[in-house]
Coordinates of C-alpha atoms in Angstrom, one line a residue:
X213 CA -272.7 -42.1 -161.2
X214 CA -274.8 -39.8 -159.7
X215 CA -273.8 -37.7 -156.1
X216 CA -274.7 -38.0 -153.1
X217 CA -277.3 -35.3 -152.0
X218 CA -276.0 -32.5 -150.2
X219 CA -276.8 -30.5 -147.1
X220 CA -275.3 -27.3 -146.8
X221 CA -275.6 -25.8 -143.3
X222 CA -275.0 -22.3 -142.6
X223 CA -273.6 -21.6 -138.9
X224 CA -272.1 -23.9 -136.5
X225 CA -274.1 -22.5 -133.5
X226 CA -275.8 -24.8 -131.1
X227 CA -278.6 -25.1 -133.9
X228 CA -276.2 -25.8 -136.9
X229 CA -274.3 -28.7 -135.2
X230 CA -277.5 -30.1 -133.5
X231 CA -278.6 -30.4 -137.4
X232 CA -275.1 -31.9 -138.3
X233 CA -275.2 -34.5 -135.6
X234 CA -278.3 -35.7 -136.7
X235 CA -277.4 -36.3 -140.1
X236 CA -274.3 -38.8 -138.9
X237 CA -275.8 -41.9 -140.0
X238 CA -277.8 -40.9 -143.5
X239 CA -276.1 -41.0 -147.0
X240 CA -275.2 -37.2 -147.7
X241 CA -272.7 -34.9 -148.5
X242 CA -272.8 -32.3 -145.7
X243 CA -270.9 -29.0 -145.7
X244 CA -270.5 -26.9 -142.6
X245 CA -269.8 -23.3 -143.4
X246 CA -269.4 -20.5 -140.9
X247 CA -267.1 -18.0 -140.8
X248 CA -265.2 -18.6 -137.6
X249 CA -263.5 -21.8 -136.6
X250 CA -264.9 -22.5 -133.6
X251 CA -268.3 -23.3 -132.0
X252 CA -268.9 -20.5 -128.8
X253 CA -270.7 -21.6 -125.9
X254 CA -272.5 -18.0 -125.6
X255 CA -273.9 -18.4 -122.4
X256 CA -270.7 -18.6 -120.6
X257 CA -269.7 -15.6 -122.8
X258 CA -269.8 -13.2 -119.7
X259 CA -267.4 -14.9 -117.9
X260 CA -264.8 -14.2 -120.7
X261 CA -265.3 -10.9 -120.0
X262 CA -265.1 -10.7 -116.2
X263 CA -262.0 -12.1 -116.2
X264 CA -263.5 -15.8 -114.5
X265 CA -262.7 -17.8 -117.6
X266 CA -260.4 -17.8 -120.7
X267 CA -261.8 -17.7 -124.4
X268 CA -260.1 -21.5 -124.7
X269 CA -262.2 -22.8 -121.9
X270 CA -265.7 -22.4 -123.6
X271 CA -264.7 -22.7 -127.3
X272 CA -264.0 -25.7 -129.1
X273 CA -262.7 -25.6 -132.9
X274 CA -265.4 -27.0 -135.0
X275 CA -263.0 -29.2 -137.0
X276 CA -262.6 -31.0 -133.5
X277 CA -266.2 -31.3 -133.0
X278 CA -267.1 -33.2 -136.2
X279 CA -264.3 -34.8 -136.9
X280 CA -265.1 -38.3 -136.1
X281 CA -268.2 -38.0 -138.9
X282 CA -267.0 -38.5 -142.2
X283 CA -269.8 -37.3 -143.7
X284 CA -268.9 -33.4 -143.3
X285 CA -267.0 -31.3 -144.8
X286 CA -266.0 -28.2 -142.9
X287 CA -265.8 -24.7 -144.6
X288 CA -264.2 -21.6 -143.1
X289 CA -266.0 -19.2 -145.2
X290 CA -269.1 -16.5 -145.2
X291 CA -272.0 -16.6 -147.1
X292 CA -272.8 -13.6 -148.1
X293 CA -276.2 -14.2 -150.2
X294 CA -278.4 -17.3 -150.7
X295 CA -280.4 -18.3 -154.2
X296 CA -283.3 -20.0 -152.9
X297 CA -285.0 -20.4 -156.1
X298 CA -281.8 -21.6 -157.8
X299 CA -280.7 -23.9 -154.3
X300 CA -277.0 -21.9 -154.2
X301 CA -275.4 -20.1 -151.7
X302 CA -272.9 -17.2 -152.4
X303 CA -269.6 -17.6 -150.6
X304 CA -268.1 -14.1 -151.9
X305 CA -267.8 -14.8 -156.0
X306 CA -268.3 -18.8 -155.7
X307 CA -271.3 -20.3 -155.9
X308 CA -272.3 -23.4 -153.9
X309 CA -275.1 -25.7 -154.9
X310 CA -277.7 -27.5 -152.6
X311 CA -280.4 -29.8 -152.1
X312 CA -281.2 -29.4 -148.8
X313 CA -280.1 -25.9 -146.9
X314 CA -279.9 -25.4 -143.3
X315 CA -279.7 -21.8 -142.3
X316 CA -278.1 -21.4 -138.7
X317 CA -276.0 -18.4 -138.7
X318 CA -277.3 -16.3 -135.6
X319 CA -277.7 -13.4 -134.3
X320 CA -275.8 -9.9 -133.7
X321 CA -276.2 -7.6 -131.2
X322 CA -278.7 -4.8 -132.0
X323 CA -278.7 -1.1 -131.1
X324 CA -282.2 0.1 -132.6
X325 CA -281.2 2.5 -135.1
X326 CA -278.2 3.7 -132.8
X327 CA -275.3 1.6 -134.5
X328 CA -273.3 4.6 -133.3
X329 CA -273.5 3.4 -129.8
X330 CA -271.6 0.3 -130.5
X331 CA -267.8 2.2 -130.5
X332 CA -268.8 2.9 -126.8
X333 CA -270.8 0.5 -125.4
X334 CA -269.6 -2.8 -127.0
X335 CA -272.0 -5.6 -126.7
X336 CA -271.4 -9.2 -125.9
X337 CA -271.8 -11.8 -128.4
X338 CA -268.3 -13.0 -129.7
X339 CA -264.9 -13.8 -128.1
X340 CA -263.6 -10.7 -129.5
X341 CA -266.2 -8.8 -127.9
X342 CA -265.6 -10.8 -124.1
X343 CA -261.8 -9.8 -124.9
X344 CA -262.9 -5.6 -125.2
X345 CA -265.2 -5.6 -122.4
X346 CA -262.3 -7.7 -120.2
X347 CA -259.6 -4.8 -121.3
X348 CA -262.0 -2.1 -120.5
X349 CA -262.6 -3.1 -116.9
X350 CA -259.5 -4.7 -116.0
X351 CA -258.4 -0.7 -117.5
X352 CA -260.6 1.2 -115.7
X353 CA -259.4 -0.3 -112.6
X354 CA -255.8 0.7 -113.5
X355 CA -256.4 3.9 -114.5
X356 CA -258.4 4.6 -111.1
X357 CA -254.7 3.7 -109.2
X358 CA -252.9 6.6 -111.6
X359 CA -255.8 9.0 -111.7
X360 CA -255.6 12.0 -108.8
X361 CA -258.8 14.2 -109.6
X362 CA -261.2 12.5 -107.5
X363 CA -264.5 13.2 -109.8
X364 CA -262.8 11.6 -112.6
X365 CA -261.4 9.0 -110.3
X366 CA -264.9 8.3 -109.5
X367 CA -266.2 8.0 -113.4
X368 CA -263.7 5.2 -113.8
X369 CA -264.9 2.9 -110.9
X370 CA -268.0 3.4 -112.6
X371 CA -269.9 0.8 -114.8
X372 CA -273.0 1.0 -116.2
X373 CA -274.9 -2.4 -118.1
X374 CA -277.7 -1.8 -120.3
X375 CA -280.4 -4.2 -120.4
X376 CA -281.4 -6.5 -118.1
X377 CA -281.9 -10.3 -119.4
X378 CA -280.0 -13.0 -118.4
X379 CA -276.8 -11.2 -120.1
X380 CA -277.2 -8.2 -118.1
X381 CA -277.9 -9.5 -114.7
X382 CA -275.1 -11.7 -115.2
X383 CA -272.8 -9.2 -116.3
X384 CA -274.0 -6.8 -113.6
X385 CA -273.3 -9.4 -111.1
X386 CA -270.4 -10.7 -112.0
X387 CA -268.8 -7.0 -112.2
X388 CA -269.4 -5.8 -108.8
X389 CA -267.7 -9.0 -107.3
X390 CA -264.2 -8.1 -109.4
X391 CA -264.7 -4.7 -107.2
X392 CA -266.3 -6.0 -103.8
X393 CA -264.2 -9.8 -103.6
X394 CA -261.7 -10.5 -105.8
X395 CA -259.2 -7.4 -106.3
X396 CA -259.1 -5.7 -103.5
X397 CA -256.3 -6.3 -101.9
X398 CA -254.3 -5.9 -105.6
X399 CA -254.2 -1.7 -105.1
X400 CA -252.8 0.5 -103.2
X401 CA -254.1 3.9 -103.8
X402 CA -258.1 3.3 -104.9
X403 CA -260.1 1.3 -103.2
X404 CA -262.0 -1.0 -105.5
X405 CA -265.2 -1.7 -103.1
X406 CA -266.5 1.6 -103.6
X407 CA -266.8 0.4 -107.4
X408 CA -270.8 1.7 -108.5
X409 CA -272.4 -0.9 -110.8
X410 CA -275.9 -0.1 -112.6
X411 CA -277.9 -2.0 -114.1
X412 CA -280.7 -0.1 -116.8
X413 CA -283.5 -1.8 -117.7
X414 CA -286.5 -0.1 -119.5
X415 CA -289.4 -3.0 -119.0
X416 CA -291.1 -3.3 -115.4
X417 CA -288.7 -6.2 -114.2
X418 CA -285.5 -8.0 -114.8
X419 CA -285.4 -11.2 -116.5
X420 CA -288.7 -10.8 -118.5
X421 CA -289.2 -14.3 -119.9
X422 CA -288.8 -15.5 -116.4
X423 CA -291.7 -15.7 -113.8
X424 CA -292.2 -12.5 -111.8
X425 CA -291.1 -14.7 -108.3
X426 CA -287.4 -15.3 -110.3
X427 CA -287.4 -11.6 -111.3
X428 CA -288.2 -10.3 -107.8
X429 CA -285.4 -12.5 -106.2
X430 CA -282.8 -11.6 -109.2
X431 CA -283.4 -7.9 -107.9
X432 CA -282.9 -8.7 -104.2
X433 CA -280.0 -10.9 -104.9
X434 CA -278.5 -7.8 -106.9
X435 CA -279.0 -4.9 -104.5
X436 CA -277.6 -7.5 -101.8
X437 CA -274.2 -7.0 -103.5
X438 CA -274.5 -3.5 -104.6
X439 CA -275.3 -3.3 -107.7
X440 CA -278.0 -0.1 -108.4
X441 CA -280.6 -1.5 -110.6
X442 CA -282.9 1.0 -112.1
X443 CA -286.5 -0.5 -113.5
X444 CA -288.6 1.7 -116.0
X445 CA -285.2 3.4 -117.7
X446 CA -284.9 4.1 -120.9
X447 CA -281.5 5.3 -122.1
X448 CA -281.7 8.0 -124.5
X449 CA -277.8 8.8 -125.9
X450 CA -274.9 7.2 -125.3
X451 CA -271.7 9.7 -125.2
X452 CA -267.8 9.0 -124.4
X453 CA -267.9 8.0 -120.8
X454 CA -272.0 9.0 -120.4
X455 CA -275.1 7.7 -120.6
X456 CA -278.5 10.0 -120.8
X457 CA -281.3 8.7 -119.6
X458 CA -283.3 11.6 -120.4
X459 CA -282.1 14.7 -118.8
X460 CA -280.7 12.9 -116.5
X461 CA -277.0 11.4 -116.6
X462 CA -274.5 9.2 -115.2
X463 CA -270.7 9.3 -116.2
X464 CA -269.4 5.8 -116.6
X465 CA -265.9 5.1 -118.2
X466 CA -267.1 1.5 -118.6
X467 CA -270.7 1.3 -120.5
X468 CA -272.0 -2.6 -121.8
X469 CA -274.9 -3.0 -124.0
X470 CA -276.8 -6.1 -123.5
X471 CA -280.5 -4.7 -124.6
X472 CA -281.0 -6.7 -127.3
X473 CA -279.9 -8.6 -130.6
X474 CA -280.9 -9.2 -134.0
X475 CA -280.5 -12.0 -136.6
X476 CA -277.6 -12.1 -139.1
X477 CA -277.7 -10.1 -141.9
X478 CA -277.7 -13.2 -144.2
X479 CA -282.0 -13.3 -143.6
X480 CA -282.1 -9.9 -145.6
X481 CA -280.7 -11.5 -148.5
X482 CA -283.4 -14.1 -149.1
X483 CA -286.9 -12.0 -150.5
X484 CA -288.8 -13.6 -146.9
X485 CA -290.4 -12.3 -144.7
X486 CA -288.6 -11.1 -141.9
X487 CA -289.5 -9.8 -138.5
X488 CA -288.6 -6.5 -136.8
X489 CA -285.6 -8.7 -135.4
X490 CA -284.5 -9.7 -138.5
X491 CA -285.8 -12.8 -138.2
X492 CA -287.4 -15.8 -140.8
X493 CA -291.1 -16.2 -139.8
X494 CA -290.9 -19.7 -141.0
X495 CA -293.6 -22.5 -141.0
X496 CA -294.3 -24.7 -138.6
X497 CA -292.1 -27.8 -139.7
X498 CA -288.9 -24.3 -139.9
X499 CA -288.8 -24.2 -143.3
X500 CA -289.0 -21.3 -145.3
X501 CA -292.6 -20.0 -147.1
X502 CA -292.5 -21.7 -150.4
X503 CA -288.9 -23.7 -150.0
X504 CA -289.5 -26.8 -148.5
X505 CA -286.0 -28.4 -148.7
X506 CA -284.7 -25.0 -146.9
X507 CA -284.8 -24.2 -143.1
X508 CA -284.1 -21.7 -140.4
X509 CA -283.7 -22.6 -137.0
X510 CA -281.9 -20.6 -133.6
X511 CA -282.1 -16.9 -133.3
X512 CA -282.5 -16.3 -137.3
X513 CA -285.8 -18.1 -137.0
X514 CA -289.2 -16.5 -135.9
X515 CA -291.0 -19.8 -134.6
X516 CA -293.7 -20.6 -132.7
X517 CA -294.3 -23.7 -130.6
X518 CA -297.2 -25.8 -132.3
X519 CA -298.3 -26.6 -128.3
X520 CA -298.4 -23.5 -126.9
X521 CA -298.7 -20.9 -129.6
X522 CA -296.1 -18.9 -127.9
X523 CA -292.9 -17.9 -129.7
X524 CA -290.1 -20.0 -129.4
X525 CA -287.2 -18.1 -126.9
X526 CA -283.8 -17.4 -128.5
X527 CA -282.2 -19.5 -126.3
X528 CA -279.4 -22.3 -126.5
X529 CA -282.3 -24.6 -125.9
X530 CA -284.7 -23.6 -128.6
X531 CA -281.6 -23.9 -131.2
X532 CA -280.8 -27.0 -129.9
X533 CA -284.4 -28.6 -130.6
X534 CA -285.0 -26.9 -133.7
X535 CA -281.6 -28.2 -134.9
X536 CA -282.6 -31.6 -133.9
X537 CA -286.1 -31.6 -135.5
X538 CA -284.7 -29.9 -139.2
X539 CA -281.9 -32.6 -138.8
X540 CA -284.2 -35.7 -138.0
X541 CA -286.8 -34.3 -141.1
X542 CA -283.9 -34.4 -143.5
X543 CA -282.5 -37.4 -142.6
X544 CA -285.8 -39.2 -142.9
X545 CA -286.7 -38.1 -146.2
X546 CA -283.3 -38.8 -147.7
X547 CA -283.9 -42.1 -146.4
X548 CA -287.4 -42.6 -148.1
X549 CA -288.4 -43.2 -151.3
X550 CA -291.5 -41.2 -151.5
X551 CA -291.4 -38.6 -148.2
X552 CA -295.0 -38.0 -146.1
X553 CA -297.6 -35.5 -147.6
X554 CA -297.2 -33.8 -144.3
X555 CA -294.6 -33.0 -141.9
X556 CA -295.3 -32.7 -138.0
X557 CA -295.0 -29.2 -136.7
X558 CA -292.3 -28.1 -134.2
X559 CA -293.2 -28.3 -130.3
X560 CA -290.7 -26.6 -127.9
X561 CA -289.8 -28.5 -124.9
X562 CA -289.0 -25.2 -122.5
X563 CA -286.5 -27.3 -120.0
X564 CA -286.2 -24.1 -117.6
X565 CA -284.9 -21.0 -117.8
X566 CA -282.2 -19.9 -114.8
X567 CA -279.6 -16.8 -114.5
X568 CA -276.8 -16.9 -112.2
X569 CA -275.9 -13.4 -110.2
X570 CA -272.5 -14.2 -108.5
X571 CA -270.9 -16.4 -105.8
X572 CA -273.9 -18.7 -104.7
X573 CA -276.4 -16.6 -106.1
X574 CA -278.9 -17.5 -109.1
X575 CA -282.4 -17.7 -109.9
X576 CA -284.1 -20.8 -111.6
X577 CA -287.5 -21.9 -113.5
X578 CA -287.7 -25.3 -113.3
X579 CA -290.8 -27.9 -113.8
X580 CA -292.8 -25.1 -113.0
X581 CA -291.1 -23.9 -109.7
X582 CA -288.9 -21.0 -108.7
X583 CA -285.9 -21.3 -107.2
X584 CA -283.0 -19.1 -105.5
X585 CA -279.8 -18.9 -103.7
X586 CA -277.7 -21.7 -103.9
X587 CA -279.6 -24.4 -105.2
X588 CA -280.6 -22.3 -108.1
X589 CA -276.5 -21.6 -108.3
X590 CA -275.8 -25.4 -108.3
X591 CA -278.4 -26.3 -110.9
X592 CA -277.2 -23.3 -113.2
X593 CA -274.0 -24.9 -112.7
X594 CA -274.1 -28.1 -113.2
X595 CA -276.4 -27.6 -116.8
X596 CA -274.0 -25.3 -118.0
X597 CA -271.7 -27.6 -117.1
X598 CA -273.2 -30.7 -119.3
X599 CA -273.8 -28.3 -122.4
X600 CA -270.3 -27.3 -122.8
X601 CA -268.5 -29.1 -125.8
X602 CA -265.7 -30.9 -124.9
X603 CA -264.5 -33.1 -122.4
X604 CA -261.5 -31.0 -121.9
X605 CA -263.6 -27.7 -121.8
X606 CA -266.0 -29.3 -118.7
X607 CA -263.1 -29.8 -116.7
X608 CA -261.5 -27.2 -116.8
X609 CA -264.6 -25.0 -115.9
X610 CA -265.4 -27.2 -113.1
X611 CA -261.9 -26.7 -112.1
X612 CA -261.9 -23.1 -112.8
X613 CA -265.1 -22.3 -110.4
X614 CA -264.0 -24.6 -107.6
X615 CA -260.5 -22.3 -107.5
X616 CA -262.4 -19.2 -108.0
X617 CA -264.9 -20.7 -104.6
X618 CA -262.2 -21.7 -102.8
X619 CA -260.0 -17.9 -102.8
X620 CA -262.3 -15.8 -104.3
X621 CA -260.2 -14.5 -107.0
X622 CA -260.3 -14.6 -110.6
X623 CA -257.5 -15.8 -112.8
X624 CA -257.4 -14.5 -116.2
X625 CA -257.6 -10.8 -115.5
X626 CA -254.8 -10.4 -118.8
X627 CA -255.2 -7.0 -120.3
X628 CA -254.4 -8.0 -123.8
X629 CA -254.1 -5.1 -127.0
X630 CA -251.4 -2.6 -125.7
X631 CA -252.8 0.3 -124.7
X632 CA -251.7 2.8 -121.7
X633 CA -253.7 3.9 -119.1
X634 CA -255.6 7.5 -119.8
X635 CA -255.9 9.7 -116.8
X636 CA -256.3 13.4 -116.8
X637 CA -253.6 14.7 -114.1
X638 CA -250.6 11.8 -114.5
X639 CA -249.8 10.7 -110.8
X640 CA -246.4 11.5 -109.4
X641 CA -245.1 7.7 -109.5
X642 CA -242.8 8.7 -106.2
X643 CA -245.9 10.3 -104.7
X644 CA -247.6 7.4 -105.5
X645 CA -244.8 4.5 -103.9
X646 CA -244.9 6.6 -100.6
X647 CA -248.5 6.4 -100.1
X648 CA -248.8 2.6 -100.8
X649 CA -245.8 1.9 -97.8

């Protein structure tokens, strides 16, 4: 008795599980491998890590996810190498054979040559990463209260966020309302409105894949609550509590990097082509050059819409429909006899693109209008809202937000990992109790 054919898919990002669901119904073996147990909603990641949500509330274990189809098989491993020509993947020493390969592992977050950089200016792409950033700022604000030398004082209530896509902005945003709204009245001895928050970005205009009226409005809404956003601004070096721009430099005890990110390692192991990015430059039906029963689809894959001839955005959405497509191609031609001579090429439906700022503000591309202000805010809401996995997950970010609208503060500023407070001149702690009566 022969077996069943099997799909291996690599990743359960939005792409991977899009693939998976599509594959419920058809008569396979398919095996989910990734090396974390749990699918991330990444756009909510920034939240993590300004203390507005906890990792729980936009993570759901993948087991969860599929376990009602019977069908998979759910692997907490890493491949570390794929055989296309012999259809195996590597998982360490083991070797797992395929018929049909679904490559969906991601992307990391790319410094340009400056790995270096990434011990002191983490960048935001995992739960482990939201969990840093969240201890560094939630730090910096405690070691501000201890610190008595004003110019060093000064460097702490300073942040600086490099890059300024839709990670930026909202990270940007999101940090100068911890200092402006919602700690405040938590210290004593430093006051945290006078918090500085830049925002670097070397293109022209924030938000580049967005329409020049949504960038213009994402910059207004941002100076409106202080944040110093500086267009044209390359940054040079990164050093312990600096960055260069230049000659120039601004000392920062809290430095992000959200300027850019590359795919997953795992595409230098195949003998593709690869982009600068990393990524697959894969046909138009997302397989790869030469393997027709393989395929690459989210951020590893370097596709362009068969409409538009424009590349296809690494965005939740793109993986999504490119999950949906490679998913819907297998399952049809494990269900015929004698598959078509030709396959249709990918078109990307671009739903709208939207970037929130803070409390009511947001901008929003939609159907081929811009919107701000709060109507942008609800919209990026409530679609965030509907992509999240998990009944339990939507309602307690509903919940979560209205709170957070309601007293303005944000409940899971935990400092997690042990570490004291650094400060150059210890404060006298009985100095310190008489100035805060």
């Amino acid at each position: 008795m022969s077996r069943r054919p099997r799909v291996v898919v690599v990743g359960a990002g939005f792409g991977g599980l899009e693939a998976v669901r599509k594959l419920a119904q058809t008569d396979c073996e398919v095996l989910l491998l990734d090396a974390r147990n749990h699918h991330l909603f990444q756009p909510l990641l920034y939240q993590v890590a300004t203390a507005a949500l906890s990792p729980a509330d936009i993570a759901e274990p993948v087991r969860a996810i599929v376990r009602k189809q019977k069908n998979v098989q759910v692997l907490l491993r890493e491949v570390t190498s794929v055989d296309l020509a012999g259809q195996a993947i590597h998982v360490g020493a083991e070797e797992v054979a395929y018929d049909w390969l679904v490559l969906a592992a991601g992307a990391r977050t790319a410094y340009f040559g400056n790995d270096e950089w990434a011990r002191l200016a983490p960048g935001l792409k995992t739960i482990d990463d939201a969990i840093e950033i969240r201890r560094r700022v939630l730090m910096a604000f405690e070691e501000a209260e201890l610190e008595e030398d004003e110019e060093a004082r000064r460097a702490k209530l300073t942040f600086v966020v490099i890059g300024g896509g839709p990670t930026g902005v909202e990270m940007a945003g999101a940090l100068r309302e911890i200092a402006a709204m919602s700690i405040p009245e938590d210290f004593r001895r430093v006051d945290t409105k006078t918090a500085r928050v830049y925002l670097l970005e070397g293109g022209p205009r924030l938000l580049p894949t967005m329409s020049e009226e949504a960038s213009r409005r994402a910059l207004e809404q941002l100076e409106g609550l202080g944040v110093q956003v500086r267009l044209d601004t390359m940054v040079t070096e990164v050093d312990d509590g600096c960055v260069w721009v230049g000659d120039d430099s601004v000392a920062a005890a809290n430095i992000i990097w959200a300027a850019g990110v590359e795919a997953s390692d795992l595409t230098r192991t195949l003998g593709v082509d690869i982009d600068k990015q990393g990524r697959i430059e894969v046909e138009g039906d997302c397989s790869l050059p030469g393997y027709s029963r393989a395929f690459a689809v989210g951020d590893i894959a370097a596709q362009v819409d068969a409409a538009t001839g424009e590349p296809v955005p690494g965005v939740a959405q793109g993986a999504i429909q490119m999950g949906a497509f490679v998913g819907e191609i297998i399952a049809r031609e494990l269900s015929n006899a004698s598959p078509p001579p030709r396959r249709p090429a990918f078109r990307y439906r671009n739903k709208g693109e939207m970037a929130t700022i803070g409390r009511a503000r947001a901008v929003a591309d939609v159907g081929g209008r811009t919107f701000g202000g709060v109507l942008a805010w609800l919209l990026w809401s409530v679609v965030h809202v509907a992509f999240l996995v998990g009944f339990r997950n939507k309602l307690l970010v509903m919940v979560h937000w209205a709170w957070q609208w309601l007293v303005q503060s944000r409940g899971a500023r935990l400092i997690t990992g042990g570490f004291a407070p650094r400060v150059a001149d210890p404060v006298d702690l009985d100095e310190a109790a008489r100035s805060a009566d």
